[in-house]
Amino acid sequence: QLQLVESGGGLVQPGGSLRLSCVTSRGVFDTYATGWFRQAPGKEREGVSCMSSAGGHINYADSVKGRFTISRDNAKNTLYLQMNNLKPEDTAVYYCNKIRNLAPWGQGTQVTVSA
């Protein structure tokens, strides 16, 4: 089973920052495009950012472009999402996964942006 363990969420004020981590199974980055998703209250799950298996092709949702940065550490089998200038509308449960042929979802990590 593909490992997907998210962490790093929390409660922050608007304008604050968080860094999310996703520990995956060994070799995932060599094979699959991976990325971050989020689901806000009352909304569908949406893609936030993704990265190709080679690491050279990155996409961001328009809503987070310029504020979030996706990265990874292949040796640690870990995907990251640096989130800066957080807004209340960023409040959601954040998940990682491969982009195509989604694996079963992990538990996600809660991000709450509120004063």
Short mmCIF file of N, CA and C in Angstrom, two decimals:
data_model
loop_
_atom_site.label_atom_id
_atom_site.label_comp_id
_atom_site.label_asym_id
_atom_site.label_seq_id
_atom_site.Cartn_x
_atom_site.Cartn_y
_atom_site.Cartn_z
N GLN A 1 0.83 -1.18 0.00
CA GLN A 1 0.00 0.00 0.00
C GLN A 1 0.88 1.25 0.00
N LEU A 2 0.52 2.21 -0.82
CA LEU A 2 1.26 3.46 -0.90
C LEU A 2 1.10 4.23 0.41
N GLN A 3 2.23 4.63 0.99
CA GLN A 3 2.21 5.39 2.23
C GLN A 3 1.98 6.87 1.94
N LEU A 4 1.06 7.46 2.66
CA LEU A 4 0.76 8.89 2.56
C LEU A 4 0.45 9.40 3.95
N VAL A 5 1.41 10.06 4.57
CA VAL A 5 1.26 10.55 5.93
C VAL A 5 1.54 12.03 5.96
N GLU A 6 0.50 12.83 6.12
CA GLU A 6 0.60 14.28 6.12
C GLU A 6 0.80 14.80 7.55
N SER A 7 1.51 15.91 7.67
CA SER A 7 1.71 16.56 8.95
C SER A 7 2.06 18.02 8.72
N GLY A 8 2.07 18.79 9.80
CA GLY A 8 2.50 20.17 9.74
C GLY A 8 1.41 21.21 9.79
N GLY A 9 0.16 20.78 9.76
CA GLY A 9 -0.94 21.73 9.83
C GLY A 9 -1.08 22.33 11.21
N GLY A 10 -1.95 23.32 11.31
CA GLY A 10 -2.18 23.97 12.58
C GLY A 10 -3.04 25.20 12.43
N LEU A 11 -3.13 25.96 13.50
CA LEU A 11 -3.90 27.20 13.53
C LEU A 11 -2.95 28.38 13.41
N VAL A 12 -3.17 29.21 12.41
CA VAL A 12 -2.34 30.40 12.21
C VAL A 12 -3.22 31.60 11.90
N GLN A 13 -2.67 32.78 12.13
CA GLN A 13 -3.37 34.01 11.79
C GLN A 13 -3.19 34.35 10.32
N PRO A 14 -4.11 35.11 9.75
CA PRO A 14 -3.92 35.56 8.37
C PRO A 14 -2.56 36.22 8.20
N GLY A 15 -1.90 35.89 7.10
CA GLY A 15 -0.57 36.39 6.85
C GLY A 15 0.54 35.49 7.37
N GLY A 16 0.18 34.50 8.15
CA GLY A 16 1.16 33.58 8.70
C GLY A 16 1.60 32.53 7.71
N SER A 17 2.48 31.65 8.18
CA SER A 17 3.06 30.61 7.33
C SER A 17 3.01 29.25 8.00
N LEU A 18 2.95 28.23 7.18
CA LEU A 18 3.05 26.84 7.62
C LEU A 18 3.82 26.06 6.57
N ARG A 19 4.44 24.99 7.02
CA ARG A 19 5.12 24.08 6.11
C ARG A 19 4.58 22.67 6.34
N LEU A 20 3.92 22.15 5.33
CA LEU A 20 3.34 20.82 5.41
C LEU A 20 4.32 19.78 4.88
N SER A 21 4.26 18.59 5.44
CA SER A 21 5.09 17.49 5.00
C SER A 21 4.22 16.28 4.68
N CYS A 22 4.66 15.50 3.73
CA CYS A 22 3.98 14.27 3.34
C CYS A 22 5.02 13.19 3.14
N VAL A 23 5.01 12.21 4.01
CA VAL A 23 5.93 11.08 3.90
C VAL A 23 5.29 10.01 3.02
N THR A 24 5.99 9.60 1.99
CA THR A 24 5.47 8.63 1.03
C THR A 24 6.30 7.35 1.06
N SER A 25 5.85 6.38 0.29
CA SER A 25 6.60 5.15 0.15
C SER A 25 7.86 5.40 -0.68
N ARG A 26 8.87 4.59 -0.46
CA ARG A 26 10.11 4.72 -1.21
C ARG A 26 9.88 4.52 -2.69
N GLY A 27 10.46 5.37 -3.50
CA GLY A 27 10.40 5.24 -4.94
C GLY A 27 9.22 5.93 -5.61
N VAL A 28 8.34 6.51 -4.84
CA VAL A 28 7.16 7.14 -5.42
C VAL A 28 7.54 8.26 -6.38
N PHE A 29 8.50 9.08 -5.99
CA PHE A 29 8.87 10.23 -6.80
C PHE A 29 9.54 9.83 -8.11
N ASP A 30 10.08 8.65 -8.17
CA ASP A 30 10.71 8.17 -9.40
C ASP A 30 9.69 7.70 -10.42
N THR A 31 8.47 7.49 -9.99
CA THR A 31 7.47 6.85 -10.82
C THR A 31 6.26 7.72 -11.12
N TYR A 32 5.82 8.50 -10.13
CA TYR A 32 4.56 9.21 -10.24
C TYR A 32 4.71 10.70 -10.08
N ALA A 33 3.87 11.44 -10.79
CA ALA A 33 3.65 12.83 -10.44
C ALA A 33 2.89 12.87 -9.12
N THR A 34 3.27 13.78 -8.25
CA THR A 34 2.67 13.86 -6.92
C THR A 34 2.27 15.30 -6.63
N GLY A 35 1.44 15.46 -5.62
CA GLY A 35 1.03 16.81 -5.30
C GLY A 35 0.16 16.90 -4.07
N TRP A 36 -0.34 18.11 -3.86
CA TRP A 36 -1.17 18.44 -2.71
C TRP A 36 -2.59 18.78 -3.14
N PHE A 37 -3.53 18.37 -2.33
CA PHE A 37 -4.94 18.66 -2.50
C PHE A 37 -5.47 19.24 -1.20
N ARG A 38 -6.62 19.88 -1.27
CA ARG A 38 -7.25 20.36 -0.05
C ARG A 38 -8.76 20.32 -0.20
N GLN A 39 -9.42 20.20 0.93
CA GLN A 39 -10.87 20.22 0.95
C GLN A 39 -11.33 21.15 2.07
N ALA A 40 -11.96 22.24 1.68
CA ALA A 40 -12.48 23.21 2.63
C ALA A 40 -13.90 22.83 3.02
N PRO A 41 -14.37 23.33 4.16
CA PRO A 41 -15.74 23.01 4.58
C PRO A 41 -16.76 23.38 3.51
N GLY A 42 -17.61 22.43 3.17
CA GLY A 42 -18.67 22.66 2.21
C GLY A 42 -18.23 22.70 0.77
N LYS A 43 -16.98 22.39 0.48
CA LYS A 43 -16.47 22.44 -0.87
C LYS A 43 -15.88 21.10 -1.30
N GLU A 44 -15.75 20.94 -2.60
CA GLU A 44 -15.13 19.74 -3.14
C GLU A 44 -13.62 19.79 -2.94
N ARG A 45 -13.01 18.62 -2.93
CA ARG A 45 -11.57 18.56 -2.86
C ARG A 45 -10.98 19.12 -4.15
N GLU A 46 -9.94 19.93 -4.01
CA GLU A 46 -9.33 20.56 -5.16
C GLU A 46 -7.82 20.37 -5.15
N GLY A 47 -7.24 20.39 -6.33
CA GLY A 47 -5.80 20.32 -6.43
C GLY A 47 -5.17 21.65 -6.07
N VAL A 48 -4.08 21.61 -5.35
CA VAL A 48 -3.36 22.80 -4.93
C VAL A 48 -2.07 22.99 -5.72
N SER A 49 -1.28 21.93 -5.81
CA SER A 49 -0.01 21.99 -6.50
C SER A 49 0.45 20.58 -6.83
N CYS A 50 1.17 20.44 -7.93
CA CYS A 50 1.69 19.13 -8.30
C CYS A 50 3.07 19.27 -8.91
N MET A 51 3.79 18.15 -8.90
CA MET A 51 5.16 18.10 -9.39
C MET A 51 5.34 16.80 -10.17
N SER A 52 5.99 16.89 -11.32
CA SER A 52 6.23 15.72 -12.14
C SER A 52 7.23 14.79 -11.46
N SER A 53 7.29 13.55 -11.94
CA SER A 53 8.20 12.58 -11.35
C SER A 53 9.65 13.01 -11.47
N ALA A 54 9.99 13.71 -12.55
CA ALA A 54 11.35 14.21 -12.72
C ALA A 54 11.62 15.46 -11.90
N GLY A 55 10.58 16.09 -11.40
CA GLY A 55 10.73 17.26 -10.56
C GLY A 55 10.83 18.57 -11.29
N GLY A 56 10.83 18.54 -12.61
CA GLY A 56 11.04 19.75 -13.37
C GLY A 56 9.79 20.44 -13.87
N HIS A 57 8.65 19.86 -13.60
CA HIS A 57 7.39 20.43 -14.06
C HIS A 57 6.47 20.60 -12.86
N ILE A 58 6.15 21.84 -12.55
CA ILE A 58 5.37 22.17 -11.36
C ILE A 58 4.19 23.04 -11.75
N ASN A 59 3.05 22.76 -11.15
CA ASN A 59 1.85 23.56 -11.37
C ASN A 59 1.25 23.97 -10.03
N TYR A 60 0.60 25.14 -10.03
CA TYR A 60 -0.10 25.64 -8.86
C TYR A 60 -1.50 26.09 -9.25
N ALA A 61 -2.43 25.89 -8.34
CA ALA A 61 -3.74 26.49 -8.52
C ALA A 61 -3.60 28.01 -8.49
N ASP A 62 -4.44 28.68 -9.26
CA ASP A 62 -4.37 30.14 -9.30
C ASP A 62 -4.54 30.77 -7.92
N SER A 63 -5.32 30.14 -7.08
CA SER A 63 -5.61 30.70 -5.77
C SER A 63 -4.41 30.73 -4.84
N VAL A 64 -3.39 29.92 -5.12
CA VAL A 64 -2.23 29.85 -4.24
C VAL A 64 -0.95 30.28 -4.92
N LYS A 65 -1.01 30.56 -6.19
CA LYS A 65 0.18 30.93 -6.95
C LYS A 65 0.84 32.17 -6.35
N GLY A 66 2.14 32.09 -6.16
CA GLY A 66 2.88 33.19 -5.57
C GLY A 66 2.96 33.14 -4.06
N ARG A 67 2.17 32.28 -3.44
CA ARG A 67 2.17 32.16 -1.99
C ARG A 67 2.65 30.80 -1.50
N PHE A 68 2.36 29.75 -2.26
CA PHE A 68 2.73 28.39 -1.88
C PHE A 68 3.87 27.90 -2.76
N THR A 69 4.70 27.03 -2.19
CA THR A 69 5.80 26.44 -2.93
C THR A 69 5.87 24.95 -2.63
N ILE A 70 5.83 24.14 -3.68
CA ILE A 70 5.95 22.70 -3.52
C ILE A 70 7.41 22.29 -3.71
N SER A 71 7.86 21.33 -2.94
CA SER A 71 9.21 20.81 -3.06
C SER A 71 9.22 19.38 -2.54
N ARG A 72 10.36 18.71 -2.69
CA ARG A 72 10.45 17.35 -2.19
C ARG A 72 11.89 17.02 -1.85
N ASP A 73 12.04 16.01 -1.00
CA ASP A 73 13.34 15.46 -0.65
C ASP A 73 13.26 13.98 -0.97
N ASN A 74 13.84 13.58 -2.09
CA ASN A 74 13.74 12.19 -2.53
C ASN A 74 14.37 11.22 -1.54
N ALA A 75 15.48 11.62 -0.93
CA ALA A 75 16.15 10.75 0.02
C ALA A 75 15.29 10.45 1.23
N LYS A 76 14.45 11.41 1.60
CA LYS A 76 13.56 11.24 2.75
C LYS A 76 12.16 10.82 2.34
N ASN A 77 11.95 10.66 1.05
CA ASN A 77 10.63 10.28 0.53
C ASN A 77 9.55 11.21 1.05
N THR A 78 9.84 12.50 1.03
CA THR A 78 8.95 13.48 1.63
C THR A 78 8.64 14.61 0.66
N LEU A 79 7.39 14.91 0.55
CA LEU A 79 6.89 16.03 -0.24
C LEU A 79 6.52 17.15 0.71
N TYR A 80 6.82 18.39 0.33
CA TYR A 80 6.57 19.54 1.18
C TYR A 80 5.67 20.55 0.48
N LEU A 81 4.99 21.33 1.29
CA LEU A 81 4.25 22.48 0.79
C LEU A 81 4.50 23.64 1.74
N GLN A 82 5.29 24.60 1.30
CA GLN A 82 5.51 25.82 2.07
C GLN A 82 4.40 26.79 1.74
N MET A 83 3.68 27.22 2.76
CA MET A 83 2.53 28.10 2.59
C MET A 83 2.81 29.41 3.30
N ASN A 84 2.87 30.48 2.53
CA ASN A 84 3.12 31.81 3.06
C ASN A 84 1.92 32.71 2.81
N ASN A 85 1.85 33.79 3.58
CA ASN A 85 0.76 34.76 3.44
C ASN A 85 -0.60 34.06 3.42
N LEU A 86 -0.81 33.23 4.40
CA LEU A 86 -2.03 32.44 4.45
C LEU A 86 -3.26 33.32 4.62
N LYS A 87 -4.34 32.89 3.99
CA LYS A 87 -5.61 33.59 4.02
C LYS A 87 -6.67 32.70 4.64
N PRO A 88 -7.74 33.30 5.18
CA PRO A 88 -8.81 32.48 5.74
C PRO A 88 -9.35 31.45 4.76
N GLU A 89 -9.40 31.78 3.48
CA GLU A 89 -9.91 30.85 2.49
C GLU A 89 -8.98 29.66 2.24
N ASP A 90 -7.79 29.68 2.81
CA ASP A 90 -6.90 28.53 2.74
C ASP A 90 -7.26 27.47 3.77
N THR A 91 -8.17 27.78 4.66
CA THR A 91 -8.59 26.83 5.67
C THR A 91 -9.16 25.58 5.02
N ALA A 92 -8.59 24.44 5.34
CA ALA A 92 -8.99 23.19 4.72
C ALA A 92 -8.19 22.06 5.33
N VAL A 93 -8.59 20.84 5.01
CA VAL A 93 -7.76 19.68 5.28
C VAL A 93 -6.91 19.44 4.05
N TYR A 94 -5.62 19.33 4.25
CA TYR A 94 -4.68 19.18 3.14
C TYR A 94 -4.21 17.73 3.04
N TYR A 95 -4.19 17.24 1.83
CA TYR A 95 -3.81 15.86 1.54
C TYR A 95 -2.73 15.83 0.47
N CYS A 96 -1.92 14.80 0.49
CA CYS A 96 -1.01 14.53 -0.61
C CYS A 96 -1.43 13.26 -1.31
N ASN A 97 -0.99 13.10 -2.55
CA ASN A 97 -1.30 11.90 -3.31
C ASN A 97 -0.53 11.96 -4.62
N LYS A 98 -0.50 10.84 -5.31
CA LYS A 98 -0.06 10.89 -6.69
C LYS A 98 -1.19 11.48 -7.52
N ILE A 99 -0.85 12.07 -8.65
CA ILE A 99 -1.82 12.83 -9.41
C ILE A 99 -2.73 11.94 -10.25
N ARG A 100 -2.14 10.98 -10.91
CA ARG A 100 -2.91 10.04 -11.71
C ARG A 100 -3.11 8.74 -10.94
N ASN A 101 -4.25 8.12 -11.17
CA ASN A 101 -4.57 6.87 -10.47
C ASN A 101 -4.37 7.03 -8.96
N LEU A 102 -5.18 7.88 -8.37
CA LEU A 102 -5.06 8.24 -6.97
C LEU A 102 -5.02 7.01 -6.07
N ALA A 103 -4.13 7.05 -5.11
CA ALA A 103 -4.08 6.04 -4.07
C ALA A 103 -5.14 6.35 -3.02
N PRO A 104 -5.44 5.39 -2.15
CA PRO A 104 -6.33 5.72 -1.03
C PRO A 104 -5.79 6.91 -0.25
N TRP A 105 -6.68 7.81 0.14
CA TRP A 105 -6.27 9.03 0.82
C TRP A 105 -5.74 8.76 2.21
N GLY A 106 -4.75 9.54 2.61
CA GLY A 106 -4.31 9.53 3.98
C GLY A 106 -5.27 10.30 4.86
N GLN A 107 -4.87 10.54 6.10
CA GLN A 107 -5.74 11.25 7.04
C GLN A 107 -5.76 12.75 6.81
N GLY A 108 -4.77 13.27 6.12
CA GLY A 108 -4.69 14.69 5.88
C GLY A 108 -4.21 15.45 7.11
N THR A 109 -3.99 16.75 6.93
CA THR A 109 -3.60 17.60 8.04
C THR A 109 -4.40 18.89 7.97
N GLN A 110 -4.95 19.29 9.10
CA GLN A 110 -5.85 20.44 9.15
C GLN A 110 -5.07 21.74 9.19
N VAL A 111 -5.44 22.65 8.31
CA VAL A 111 -4.91 24.01 8.31
C VAL A 111 -6.07 24.96 8.57
N THR A 112 -5.95 25.75 9.62
CA THR A 112 -6.97 26.72 9.96
C THR A 112 -6.34 28.10 10.03
N VAL A 113 -6.86 29.02 9.23
CA VAL A 113 -6.35 30.39 9.18
C VAL A 113 -7.43 31.30 9.72
N SER A 114 -7.18 31.85 10.88
CA SER A 114 -8.19 32.67 11.55
C SER A 114 -7.52 33.58 12.55
N ALA A 115 -8.10 34.77 12.71
CA ALA A 115 -7.62 35.70 13.72
C ALA A 115 -8.14 35.34 15.10
#
